[in-house]
PDB file of C-alpha atoms in Angstrom:
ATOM      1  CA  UNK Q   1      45.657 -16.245 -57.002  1.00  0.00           C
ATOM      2  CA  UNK Q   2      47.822 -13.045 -55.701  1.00  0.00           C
ATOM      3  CA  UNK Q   3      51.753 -13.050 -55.415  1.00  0.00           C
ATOM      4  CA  UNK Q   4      53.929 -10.012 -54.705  1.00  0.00           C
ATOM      5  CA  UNK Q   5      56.426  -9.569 -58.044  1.00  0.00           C
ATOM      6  CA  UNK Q   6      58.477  -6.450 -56.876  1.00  0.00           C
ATOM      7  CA  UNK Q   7      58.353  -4.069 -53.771  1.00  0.00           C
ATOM      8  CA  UNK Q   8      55.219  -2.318 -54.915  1.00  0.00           C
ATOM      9  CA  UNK Q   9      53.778  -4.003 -57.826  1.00  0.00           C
ATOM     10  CA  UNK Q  10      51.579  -7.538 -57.732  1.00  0.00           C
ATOM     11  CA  UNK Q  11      49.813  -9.552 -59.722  1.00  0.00           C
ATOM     12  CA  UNK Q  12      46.312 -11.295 -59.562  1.00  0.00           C
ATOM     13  CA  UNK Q  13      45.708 -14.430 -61.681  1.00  0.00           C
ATOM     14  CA  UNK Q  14      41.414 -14.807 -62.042  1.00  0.00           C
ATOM     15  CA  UNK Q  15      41.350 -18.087 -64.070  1.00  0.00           C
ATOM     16  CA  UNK Q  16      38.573 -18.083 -66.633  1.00  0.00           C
ATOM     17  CA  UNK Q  17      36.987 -14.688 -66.603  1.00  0.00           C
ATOM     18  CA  UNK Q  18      35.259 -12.365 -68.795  1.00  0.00           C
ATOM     19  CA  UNK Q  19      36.762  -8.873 -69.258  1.00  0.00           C
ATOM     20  CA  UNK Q  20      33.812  -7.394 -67.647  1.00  0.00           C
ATOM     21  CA  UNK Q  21      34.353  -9.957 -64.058  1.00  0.00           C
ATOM     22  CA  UNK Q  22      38.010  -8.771 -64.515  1.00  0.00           C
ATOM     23  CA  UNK Q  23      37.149  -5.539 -64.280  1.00  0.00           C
ATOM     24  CA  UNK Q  24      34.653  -5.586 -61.714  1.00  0.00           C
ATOM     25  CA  UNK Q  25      36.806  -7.445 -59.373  1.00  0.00           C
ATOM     26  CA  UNK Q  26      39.336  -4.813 -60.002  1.00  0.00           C
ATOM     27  CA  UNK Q  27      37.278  -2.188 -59.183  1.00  0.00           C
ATOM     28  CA  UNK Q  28      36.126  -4.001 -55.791  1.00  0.00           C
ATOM     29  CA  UNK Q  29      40.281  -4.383 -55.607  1.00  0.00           C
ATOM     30  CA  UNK Q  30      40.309  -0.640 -55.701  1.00  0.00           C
ATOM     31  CA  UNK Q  31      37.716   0.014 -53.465  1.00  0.00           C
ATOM     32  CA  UNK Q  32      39.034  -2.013 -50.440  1.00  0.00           C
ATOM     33  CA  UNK Q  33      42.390  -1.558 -51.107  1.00  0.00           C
ATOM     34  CA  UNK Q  34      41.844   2.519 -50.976  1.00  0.00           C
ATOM     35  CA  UNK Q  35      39.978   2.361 -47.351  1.00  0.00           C
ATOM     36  CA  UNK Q  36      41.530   4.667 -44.654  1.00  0.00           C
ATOM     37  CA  UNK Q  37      44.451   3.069 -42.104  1.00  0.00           C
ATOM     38  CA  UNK Q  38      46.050   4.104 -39.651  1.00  0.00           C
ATOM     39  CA  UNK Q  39      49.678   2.966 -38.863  1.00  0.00           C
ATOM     40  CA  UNK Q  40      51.383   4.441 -35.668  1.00  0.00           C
ATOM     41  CA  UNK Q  41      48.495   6.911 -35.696  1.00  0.00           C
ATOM     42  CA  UNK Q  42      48.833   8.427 -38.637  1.00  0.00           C
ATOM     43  CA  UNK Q  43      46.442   7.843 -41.246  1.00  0.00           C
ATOM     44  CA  UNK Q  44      46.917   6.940 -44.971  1.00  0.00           C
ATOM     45  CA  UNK Q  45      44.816   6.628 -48.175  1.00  0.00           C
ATOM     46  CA  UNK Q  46      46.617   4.486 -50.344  1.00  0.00           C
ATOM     47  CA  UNK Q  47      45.830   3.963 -53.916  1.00  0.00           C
ATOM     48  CA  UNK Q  48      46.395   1.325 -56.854  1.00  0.00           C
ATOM     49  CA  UNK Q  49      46.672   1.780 -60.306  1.00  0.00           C
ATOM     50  CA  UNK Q  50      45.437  -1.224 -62.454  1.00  0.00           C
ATOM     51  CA  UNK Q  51      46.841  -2.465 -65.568  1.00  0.00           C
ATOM     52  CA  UNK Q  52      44.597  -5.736 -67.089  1.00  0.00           C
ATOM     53  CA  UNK Q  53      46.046  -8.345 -69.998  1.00  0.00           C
ATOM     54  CA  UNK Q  54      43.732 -11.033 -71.154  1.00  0.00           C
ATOM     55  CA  UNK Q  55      44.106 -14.914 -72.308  1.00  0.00           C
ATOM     56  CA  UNK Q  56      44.330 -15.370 -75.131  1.00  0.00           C
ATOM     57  CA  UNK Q  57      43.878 -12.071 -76.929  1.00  0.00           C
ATOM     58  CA  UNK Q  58      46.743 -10.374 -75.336  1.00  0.00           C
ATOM     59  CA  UNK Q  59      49.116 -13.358 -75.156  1.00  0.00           C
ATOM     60  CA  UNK Q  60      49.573 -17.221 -75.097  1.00  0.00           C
ATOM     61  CA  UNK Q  61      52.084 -17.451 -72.304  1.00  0.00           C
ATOM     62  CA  UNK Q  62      52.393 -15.808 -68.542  1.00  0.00           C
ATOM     63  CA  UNK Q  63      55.231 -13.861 -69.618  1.00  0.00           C
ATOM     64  CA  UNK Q  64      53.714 -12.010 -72.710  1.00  0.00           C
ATOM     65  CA  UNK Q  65      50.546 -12.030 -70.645  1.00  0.00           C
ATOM     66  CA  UNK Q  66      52.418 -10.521 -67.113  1.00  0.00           C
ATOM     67  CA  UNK Q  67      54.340  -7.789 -69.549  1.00  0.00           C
ATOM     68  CA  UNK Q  68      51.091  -6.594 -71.442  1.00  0.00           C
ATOM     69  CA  UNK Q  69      49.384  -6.210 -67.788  1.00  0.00           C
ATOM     70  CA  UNK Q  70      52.790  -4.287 -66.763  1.00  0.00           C
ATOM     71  CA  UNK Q  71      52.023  -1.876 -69.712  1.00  0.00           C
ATOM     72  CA  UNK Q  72      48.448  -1.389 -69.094  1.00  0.00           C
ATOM     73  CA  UNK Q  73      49.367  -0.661 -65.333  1.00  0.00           C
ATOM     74  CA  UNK Q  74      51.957   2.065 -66.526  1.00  0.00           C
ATOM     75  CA  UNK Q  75      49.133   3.335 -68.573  1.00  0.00           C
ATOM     76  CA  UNK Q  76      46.906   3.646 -65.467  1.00  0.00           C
ATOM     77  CA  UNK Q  77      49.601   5.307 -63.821  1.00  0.00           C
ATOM     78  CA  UNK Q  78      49.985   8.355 -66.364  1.00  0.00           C
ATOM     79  CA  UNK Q  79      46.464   8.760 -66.602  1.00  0.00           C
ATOM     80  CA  UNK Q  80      46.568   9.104 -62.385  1.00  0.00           C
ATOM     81  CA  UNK Q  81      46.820   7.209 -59.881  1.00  0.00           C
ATOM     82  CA  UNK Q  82      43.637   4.817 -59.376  1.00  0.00           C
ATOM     83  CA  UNK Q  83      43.217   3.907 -62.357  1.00  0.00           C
ATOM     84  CA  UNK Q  84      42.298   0.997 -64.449  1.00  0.00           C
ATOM     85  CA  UNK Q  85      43.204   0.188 -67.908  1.00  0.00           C
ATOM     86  CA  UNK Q  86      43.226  -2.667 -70.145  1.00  0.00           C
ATOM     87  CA  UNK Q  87      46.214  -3.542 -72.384  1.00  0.00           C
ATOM     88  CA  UNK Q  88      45.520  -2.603 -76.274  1.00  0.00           C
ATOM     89  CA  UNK Q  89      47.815  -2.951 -79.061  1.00  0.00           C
ATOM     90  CA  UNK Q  90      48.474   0.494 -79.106  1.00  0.00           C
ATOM     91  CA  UNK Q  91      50.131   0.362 -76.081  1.00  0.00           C
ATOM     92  CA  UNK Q  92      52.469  -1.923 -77.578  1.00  0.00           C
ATOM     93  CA  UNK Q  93      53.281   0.375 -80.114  1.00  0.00           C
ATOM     94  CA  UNK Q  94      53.290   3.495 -78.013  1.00  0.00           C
ATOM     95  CA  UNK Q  95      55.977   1.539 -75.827  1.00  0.00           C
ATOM     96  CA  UNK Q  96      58.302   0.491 -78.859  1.00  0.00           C
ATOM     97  CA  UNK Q  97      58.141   3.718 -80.157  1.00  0.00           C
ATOM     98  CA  UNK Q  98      59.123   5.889 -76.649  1.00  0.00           C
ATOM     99  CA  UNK Q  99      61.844   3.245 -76.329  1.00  0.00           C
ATOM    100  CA  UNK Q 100      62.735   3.927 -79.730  1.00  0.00           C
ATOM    101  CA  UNK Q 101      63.099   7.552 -78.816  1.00  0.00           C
ATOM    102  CA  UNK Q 102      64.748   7.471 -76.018  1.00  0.00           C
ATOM    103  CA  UNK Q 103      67.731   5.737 -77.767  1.00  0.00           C
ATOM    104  CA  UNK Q 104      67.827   8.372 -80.637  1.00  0.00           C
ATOM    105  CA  UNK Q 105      67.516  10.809 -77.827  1.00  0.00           C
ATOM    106  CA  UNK Q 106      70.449   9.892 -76.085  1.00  0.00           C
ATOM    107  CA  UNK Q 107      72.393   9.779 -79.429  1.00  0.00           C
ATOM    108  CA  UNK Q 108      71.580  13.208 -80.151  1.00  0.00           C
ATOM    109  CA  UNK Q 109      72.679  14.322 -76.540  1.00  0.00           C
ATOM    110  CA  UNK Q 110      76.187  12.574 -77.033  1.00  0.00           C
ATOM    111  CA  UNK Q 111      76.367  13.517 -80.788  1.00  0.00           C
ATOM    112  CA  UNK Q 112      75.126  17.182 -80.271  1.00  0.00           C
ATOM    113  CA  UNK Q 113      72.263  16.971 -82.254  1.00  0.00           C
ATOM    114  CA  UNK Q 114      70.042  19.230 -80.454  1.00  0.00           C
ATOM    115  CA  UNK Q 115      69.947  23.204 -81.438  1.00  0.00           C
ATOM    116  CA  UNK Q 116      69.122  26.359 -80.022  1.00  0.00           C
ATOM    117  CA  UNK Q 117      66.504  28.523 -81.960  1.00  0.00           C
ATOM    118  CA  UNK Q 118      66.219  32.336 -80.097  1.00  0.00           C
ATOM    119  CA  UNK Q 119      63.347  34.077 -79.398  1.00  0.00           C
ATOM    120  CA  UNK Q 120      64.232  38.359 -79.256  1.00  0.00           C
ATOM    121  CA  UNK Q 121      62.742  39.592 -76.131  1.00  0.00           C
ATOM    122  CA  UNK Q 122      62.118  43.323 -77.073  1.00  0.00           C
ATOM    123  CA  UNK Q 123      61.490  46.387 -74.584  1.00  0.00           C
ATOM    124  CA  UNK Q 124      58.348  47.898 -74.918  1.00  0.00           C
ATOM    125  CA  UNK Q 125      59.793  51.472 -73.461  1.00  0.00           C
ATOM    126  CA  UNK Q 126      61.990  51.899 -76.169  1.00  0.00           C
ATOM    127  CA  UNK Q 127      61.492  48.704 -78.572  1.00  0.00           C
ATOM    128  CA  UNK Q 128      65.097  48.092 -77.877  1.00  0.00           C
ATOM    129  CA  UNK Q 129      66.119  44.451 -77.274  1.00  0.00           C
ATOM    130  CA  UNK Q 130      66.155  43.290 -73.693  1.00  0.00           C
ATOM    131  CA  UNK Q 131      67.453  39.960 -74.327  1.00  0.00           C
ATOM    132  CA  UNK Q 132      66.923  36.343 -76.022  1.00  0.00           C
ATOM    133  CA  UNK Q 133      65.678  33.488 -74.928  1.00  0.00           C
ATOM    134  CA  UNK Q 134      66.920  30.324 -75.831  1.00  0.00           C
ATOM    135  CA  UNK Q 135      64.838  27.710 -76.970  1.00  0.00           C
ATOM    136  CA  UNK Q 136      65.379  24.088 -77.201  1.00  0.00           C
ATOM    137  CA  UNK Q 137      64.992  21.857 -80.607  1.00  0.00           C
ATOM    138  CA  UNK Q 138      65.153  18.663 -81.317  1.00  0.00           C
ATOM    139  CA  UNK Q 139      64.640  17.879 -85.372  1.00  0.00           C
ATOM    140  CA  UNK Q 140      65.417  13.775 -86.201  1.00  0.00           C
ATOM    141  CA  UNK Q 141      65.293  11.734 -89.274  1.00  0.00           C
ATOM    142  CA  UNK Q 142      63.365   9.410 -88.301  1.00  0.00           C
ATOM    143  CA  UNK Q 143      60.732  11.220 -85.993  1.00  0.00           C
ATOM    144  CA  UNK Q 144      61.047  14.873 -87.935  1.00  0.00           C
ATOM    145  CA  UNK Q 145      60.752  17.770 -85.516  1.00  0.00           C
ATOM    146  CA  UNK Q 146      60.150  16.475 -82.369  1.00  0.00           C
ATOM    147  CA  UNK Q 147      58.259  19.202 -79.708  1.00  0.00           C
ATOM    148  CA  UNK Q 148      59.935  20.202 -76.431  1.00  0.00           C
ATOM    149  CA  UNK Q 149      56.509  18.963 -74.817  1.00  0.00           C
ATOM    150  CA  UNK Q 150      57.439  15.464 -76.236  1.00  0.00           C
ATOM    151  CA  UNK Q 151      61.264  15.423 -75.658  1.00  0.00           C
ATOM    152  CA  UNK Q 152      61.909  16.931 -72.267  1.00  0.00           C
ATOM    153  CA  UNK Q 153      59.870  15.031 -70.285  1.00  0.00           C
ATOM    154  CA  UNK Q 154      61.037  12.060 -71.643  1.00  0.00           C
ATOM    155  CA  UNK Q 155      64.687  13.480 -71.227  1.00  0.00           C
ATOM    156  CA  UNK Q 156      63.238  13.435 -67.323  1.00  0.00           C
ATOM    157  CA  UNK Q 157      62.065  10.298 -67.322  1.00  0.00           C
ATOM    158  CA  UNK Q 158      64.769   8.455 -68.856  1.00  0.00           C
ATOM    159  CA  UNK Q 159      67.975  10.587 -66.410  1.00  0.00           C
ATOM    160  CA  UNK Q 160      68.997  12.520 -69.812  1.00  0.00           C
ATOM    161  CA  UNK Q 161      67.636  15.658 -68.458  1.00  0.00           C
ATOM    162  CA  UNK Q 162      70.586  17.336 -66.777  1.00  0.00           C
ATOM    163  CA  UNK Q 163      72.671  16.765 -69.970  1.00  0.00           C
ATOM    164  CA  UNK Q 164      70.315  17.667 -72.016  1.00  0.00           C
ATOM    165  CA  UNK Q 165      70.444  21.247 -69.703  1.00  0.00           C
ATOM    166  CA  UNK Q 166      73.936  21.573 -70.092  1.00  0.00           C
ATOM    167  CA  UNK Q 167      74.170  21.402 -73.713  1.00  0.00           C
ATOM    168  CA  UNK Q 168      71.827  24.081 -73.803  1.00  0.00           C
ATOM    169  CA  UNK Q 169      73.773  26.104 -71.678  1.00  0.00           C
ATOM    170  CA  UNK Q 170      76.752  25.747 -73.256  1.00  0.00           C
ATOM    171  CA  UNK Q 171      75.325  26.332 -76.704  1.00  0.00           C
ATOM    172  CA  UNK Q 172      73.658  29.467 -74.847  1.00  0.00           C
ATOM    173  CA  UNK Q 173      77.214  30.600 -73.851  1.00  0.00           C
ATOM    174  CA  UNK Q 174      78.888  30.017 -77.317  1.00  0.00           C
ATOM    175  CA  UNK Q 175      76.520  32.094 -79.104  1.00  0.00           C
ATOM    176  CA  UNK Q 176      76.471  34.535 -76.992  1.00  0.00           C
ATOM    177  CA  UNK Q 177      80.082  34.863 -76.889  1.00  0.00           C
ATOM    178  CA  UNK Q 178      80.285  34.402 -81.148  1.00  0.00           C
ATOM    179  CA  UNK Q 179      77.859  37.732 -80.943  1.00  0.00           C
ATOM    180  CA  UNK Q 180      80.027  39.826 -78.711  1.00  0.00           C
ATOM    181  CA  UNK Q 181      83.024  39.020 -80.656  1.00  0.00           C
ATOM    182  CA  UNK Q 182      80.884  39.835 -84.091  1.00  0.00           C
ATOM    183  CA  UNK Q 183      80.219  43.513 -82.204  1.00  0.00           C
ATOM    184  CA  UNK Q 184      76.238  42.304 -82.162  1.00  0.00           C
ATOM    185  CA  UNK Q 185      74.609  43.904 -78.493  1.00  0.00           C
ATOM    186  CA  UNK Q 186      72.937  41.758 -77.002  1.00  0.00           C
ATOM    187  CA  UNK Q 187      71.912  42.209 -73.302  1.00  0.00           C
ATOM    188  CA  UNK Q 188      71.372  38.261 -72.125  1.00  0.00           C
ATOM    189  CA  UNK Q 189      70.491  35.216 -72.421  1.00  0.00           C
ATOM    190  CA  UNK Q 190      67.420  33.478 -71.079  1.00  0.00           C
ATOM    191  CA  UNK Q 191      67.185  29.705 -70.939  1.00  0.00           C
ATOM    192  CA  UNK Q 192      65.284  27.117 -69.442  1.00  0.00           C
ATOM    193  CA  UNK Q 193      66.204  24.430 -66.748  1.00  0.00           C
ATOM    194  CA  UNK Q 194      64.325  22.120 -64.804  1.00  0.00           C
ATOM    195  CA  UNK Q 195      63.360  21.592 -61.642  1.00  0.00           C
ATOM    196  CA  UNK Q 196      65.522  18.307 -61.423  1.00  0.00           C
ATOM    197  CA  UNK Q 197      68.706  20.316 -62.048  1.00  0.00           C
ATOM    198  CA  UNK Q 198      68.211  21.951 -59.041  1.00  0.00           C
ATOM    199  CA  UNK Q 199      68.856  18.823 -57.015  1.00  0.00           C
ATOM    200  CA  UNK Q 200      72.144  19.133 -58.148  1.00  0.00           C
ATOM    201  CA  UNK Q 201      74.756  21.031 -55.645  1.00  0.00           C
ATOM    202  CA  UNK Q 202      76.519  21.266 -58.231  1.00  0.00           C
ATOM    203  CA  UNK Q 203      74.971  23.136 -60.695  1.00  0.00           C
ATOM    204  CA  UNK Q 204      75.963  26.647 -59.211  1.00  0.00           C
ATOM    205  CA  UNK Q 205      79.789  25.587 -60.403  1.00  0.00           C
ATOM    206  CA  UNK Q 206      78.557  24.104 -63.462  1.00  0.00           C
ATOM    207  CA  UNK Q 207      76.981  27.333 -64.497  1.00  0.00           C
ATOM    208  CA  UNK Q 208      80.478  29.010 -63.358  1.00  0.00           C
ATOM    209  CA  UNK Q 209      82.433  26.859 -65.259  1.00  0.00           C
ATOM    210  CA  UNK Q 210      80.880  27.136 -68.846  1.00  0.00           C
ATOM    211  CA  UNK Q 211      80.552  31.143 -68.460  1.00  0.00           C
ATOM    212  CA  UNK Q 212      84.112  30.853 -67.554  1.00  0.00           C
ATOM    213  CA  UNK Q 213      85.261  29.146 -70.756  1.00  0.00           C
ATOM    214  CA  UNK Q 214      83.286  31.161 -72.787  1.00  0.00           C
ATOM    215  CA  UNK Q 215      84.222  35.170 -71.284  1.00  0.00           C
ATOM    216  CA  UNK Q 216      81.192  35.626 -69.694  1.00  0.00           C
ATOM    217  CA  UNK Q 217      79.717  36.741 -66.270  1.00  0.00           C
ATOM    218  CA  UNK Q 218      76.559  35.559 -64.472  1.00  0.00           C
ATOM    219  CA  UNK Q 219      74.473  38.493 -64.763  1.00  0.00           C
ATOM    220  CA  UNK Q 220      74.497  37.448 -68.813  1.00  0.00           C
ATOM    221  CA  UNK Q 221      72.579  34.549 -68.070  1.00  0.00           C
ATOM    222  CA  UNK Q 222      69.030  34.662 -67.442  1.00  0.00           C
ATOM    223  CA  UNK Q 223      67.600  31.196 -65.488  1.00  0.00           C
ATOM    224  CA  UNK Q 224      63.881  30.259 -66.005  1.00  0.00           C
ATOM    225  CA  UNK Q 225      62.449  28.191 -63.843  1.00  0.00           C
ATOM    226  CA  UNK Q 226      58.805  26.682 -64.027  1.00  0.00           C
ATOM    227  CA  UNK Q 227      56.178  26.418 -60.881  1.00  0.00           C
ATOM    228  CA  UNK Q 228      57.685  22.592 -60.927  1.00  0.00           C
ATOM    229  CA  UNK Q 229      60.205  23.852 -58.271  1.00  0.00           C
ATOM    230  CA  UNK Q 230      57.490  25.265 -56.003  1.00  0.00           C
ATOM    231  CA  UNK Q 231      56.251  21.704 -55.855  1.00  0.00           C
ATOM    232  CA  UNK Q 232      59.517  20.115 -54.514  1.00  0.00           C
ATOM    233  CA  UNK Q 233      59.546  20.563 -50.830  1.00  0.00           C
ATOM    234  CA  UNK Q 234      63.510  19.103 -50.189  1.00  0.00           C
ATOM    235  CA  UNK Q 235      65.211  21.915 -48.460  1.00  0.00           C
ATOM    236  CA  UNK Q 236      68.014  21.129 -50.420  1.00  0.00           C
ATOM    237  CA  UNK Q 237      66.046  22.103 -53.696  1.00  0.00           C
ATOM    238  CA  UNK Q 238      65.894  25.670 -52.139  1.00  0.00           C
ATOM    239  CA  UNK Q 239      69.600  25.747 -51.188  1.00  0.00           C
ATOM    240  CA  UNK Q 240      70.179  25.554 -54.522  1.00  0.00           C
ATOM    241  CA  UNK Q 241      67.718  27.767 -55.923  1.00  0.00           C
ATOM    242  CA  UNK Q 242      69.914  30.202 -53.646  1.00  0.00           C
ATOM    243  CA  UNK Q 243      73.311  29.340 -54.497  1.00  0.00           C
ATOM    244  CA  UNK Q 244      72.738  29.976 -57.752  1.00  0.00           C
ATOM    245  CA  UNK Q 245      71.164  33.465 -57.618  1.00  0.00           C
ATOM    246  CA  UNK Q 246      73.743  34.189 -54.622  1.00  0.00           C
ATOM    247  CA  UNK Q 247      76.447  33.217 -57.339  1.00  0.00           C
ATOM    248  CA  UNK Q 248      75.037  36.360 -59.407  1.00  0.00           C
ATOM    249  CA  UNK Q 249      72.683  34.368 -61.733  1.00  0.00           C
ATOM    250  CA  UNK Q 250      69.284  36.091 -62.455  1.00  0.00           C
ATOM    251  CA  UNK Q 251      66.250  33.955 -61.893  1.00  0.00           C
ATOM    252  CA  UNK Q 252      62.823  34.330 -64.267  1.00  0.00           C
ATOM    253  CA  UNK Q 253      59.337  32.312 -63.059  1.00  0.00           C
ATOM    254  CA  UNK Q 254      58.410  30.726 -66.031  1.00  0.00           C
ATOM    255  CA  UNK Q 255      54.588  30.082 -67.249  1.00  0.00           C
ATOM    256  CA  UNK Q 256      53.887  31.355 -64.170  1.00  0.00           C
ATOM    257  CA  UNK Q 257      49.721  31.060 -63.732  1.00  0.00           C
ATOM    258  CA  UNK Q 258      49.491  27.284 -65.548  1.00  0.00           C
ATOM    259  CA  UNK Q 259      49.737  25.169 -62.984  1.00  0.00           C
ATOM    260  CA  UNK Q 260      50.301  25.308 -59.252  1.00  0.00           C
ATOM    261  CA  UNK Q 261      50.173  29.379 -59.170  1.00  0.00           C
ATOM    262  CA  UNK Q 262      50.764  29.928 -55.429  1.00  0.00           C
ATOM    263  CA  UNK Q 263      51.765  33.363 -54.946  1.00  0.00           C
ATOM    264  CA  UNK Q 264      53.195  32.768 -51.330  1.00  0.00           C
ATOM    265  CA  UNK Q 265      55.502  29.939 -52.174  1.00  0.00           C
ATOM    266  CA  UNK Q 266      56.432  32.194 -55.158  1.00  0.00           C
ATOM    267  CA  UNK Q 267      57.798  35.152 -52.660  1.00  0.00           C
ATOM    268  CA  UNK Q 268      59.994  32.761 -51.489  1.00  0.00           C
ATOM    269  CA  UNK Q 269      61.490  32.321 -54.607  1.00  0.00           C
ATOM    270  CA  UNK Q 270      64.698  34.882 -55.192  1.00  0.00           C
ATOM    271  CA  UNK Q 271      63.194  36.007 -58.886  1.00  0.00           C
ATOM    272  CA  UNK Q 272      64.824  38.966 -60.542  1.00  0.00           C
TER     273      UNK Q 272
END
């Protein structure tokens, strides 16, 4: 039995089966579904990803049973697209615990919680300091110290992303400006932002407006940006890439060589 459950998600019911039919038929799923069309003469290659619950080791009743497949299919998904995966208790607990985070994560947004830690950039002409970069931290009772690998994509995932980026900025700003007023030289201020606050117009004022409230000029902010950017071909991803280096900003490629490392998108890029 096959019904259609959302826009791009369905289900397939294969009364009494072993996990080894399931997964063959799955597979044979895969392979037919992934053949070549062509629609209006273009041609696609679509894919699946596959996400298996069985009866009754993964649940008594088509709900529990539909939700575990749901997982396993989200697990197929991260792994990359085409995949198959069974469901597993783990899952379960993997689930409960990112959903767990994500509410913490949102709490430490509104309450603050985050910090900055700063990383001295030093000169090696004259060992003098060029700059700091901030650096993100996120340290919780429950979950301890909690890696910016871990926490910022799942600020992406779960929309928390651009507020997460503004709270660094401003915290950027504020020490920067407590150090100036202290009579303690330093240059800039380097930070990170992702590429989803770029598809923002807005950010360009947003930038403005906290530099504004804390005495400070463009050219004291330093904007990393990852190879992520290079990837997103909206044009209005580059307009704002622009703006915000034609509002004065200074623009850094960041980890530059780890991932997509395409040197002609990358002279497109305004980088100071």
């Amino acid at each position: 039995f096959v019904g259609r459950i959302a826009a791009d998600e369905f289900v397939v019911i294969l009364p009494g089966r072993t996990a080894e039919e399931a997964d063959s038929i799955a597979r044979r799923l895969h392979h037919t579904v992934s053949s070549e069309c062509s629609i209006e003469g273009v041609v696609f290659a679509p894919s699946i990803s596959t996400g298996i619950s069985l009866f009754p080791d993964n649940g008594l009743d088509s709900e529990t049973l539909l939700r575990h497949a749901g997982l396993a299919a989200l697990q197929s998904k991260r792994r990359g697209r085409g995949q198959i995966s069974f469901f597993s208790e783990h899952m379960n607990k993997a689930l409960r615990e990112r959903v767990s985070m994500e509410s913490c994560l949102r709490d430490s947004v509104l309450s603050r919680e985050l910090h900055l830690n700063f990383q001295p950039q030093i000169h090696l002409r004259d060992k003098g300091l060029y700059g700091v970069e901030a650096l993100a931290r996120w340290t919780h009772p429950q979950f301890g110290i909690v890696p910016p690998d871990r926490f910022i994509p799942l600020a992406e995932e779960c929309g928390l992303i651009r507020d997460v980026s503004r709270l660094v900025v401003e915290e950027a700003c504020r020490n920067l400006e407590e150090w100036r007023r202290q009579g303690i030289v330093v240059p800039s201020v380097s930070l990170n932002l992702s590429p989803s606050d770029f598809h923002s117009k807005e950010l360009p004022e947003m930038l403005i407006r906290i530099l504004t409230r804390h005495s400070l000029k463009p050219t004291d902010l330093v904007i990393e940006i990852t190879e992520g950017i290079l990837l997103d071909d909206s044009p209005a991803t580059m307009e704002t890439v622009m703006a915000v280096r034609k509002a004065g900003f200074r623009l850094s490629m960041d980890d530059f060589g780890t991932g997509y490392s395409s040197l002609s998108y990358l002279r497109r890029l305004p980088v100071t």
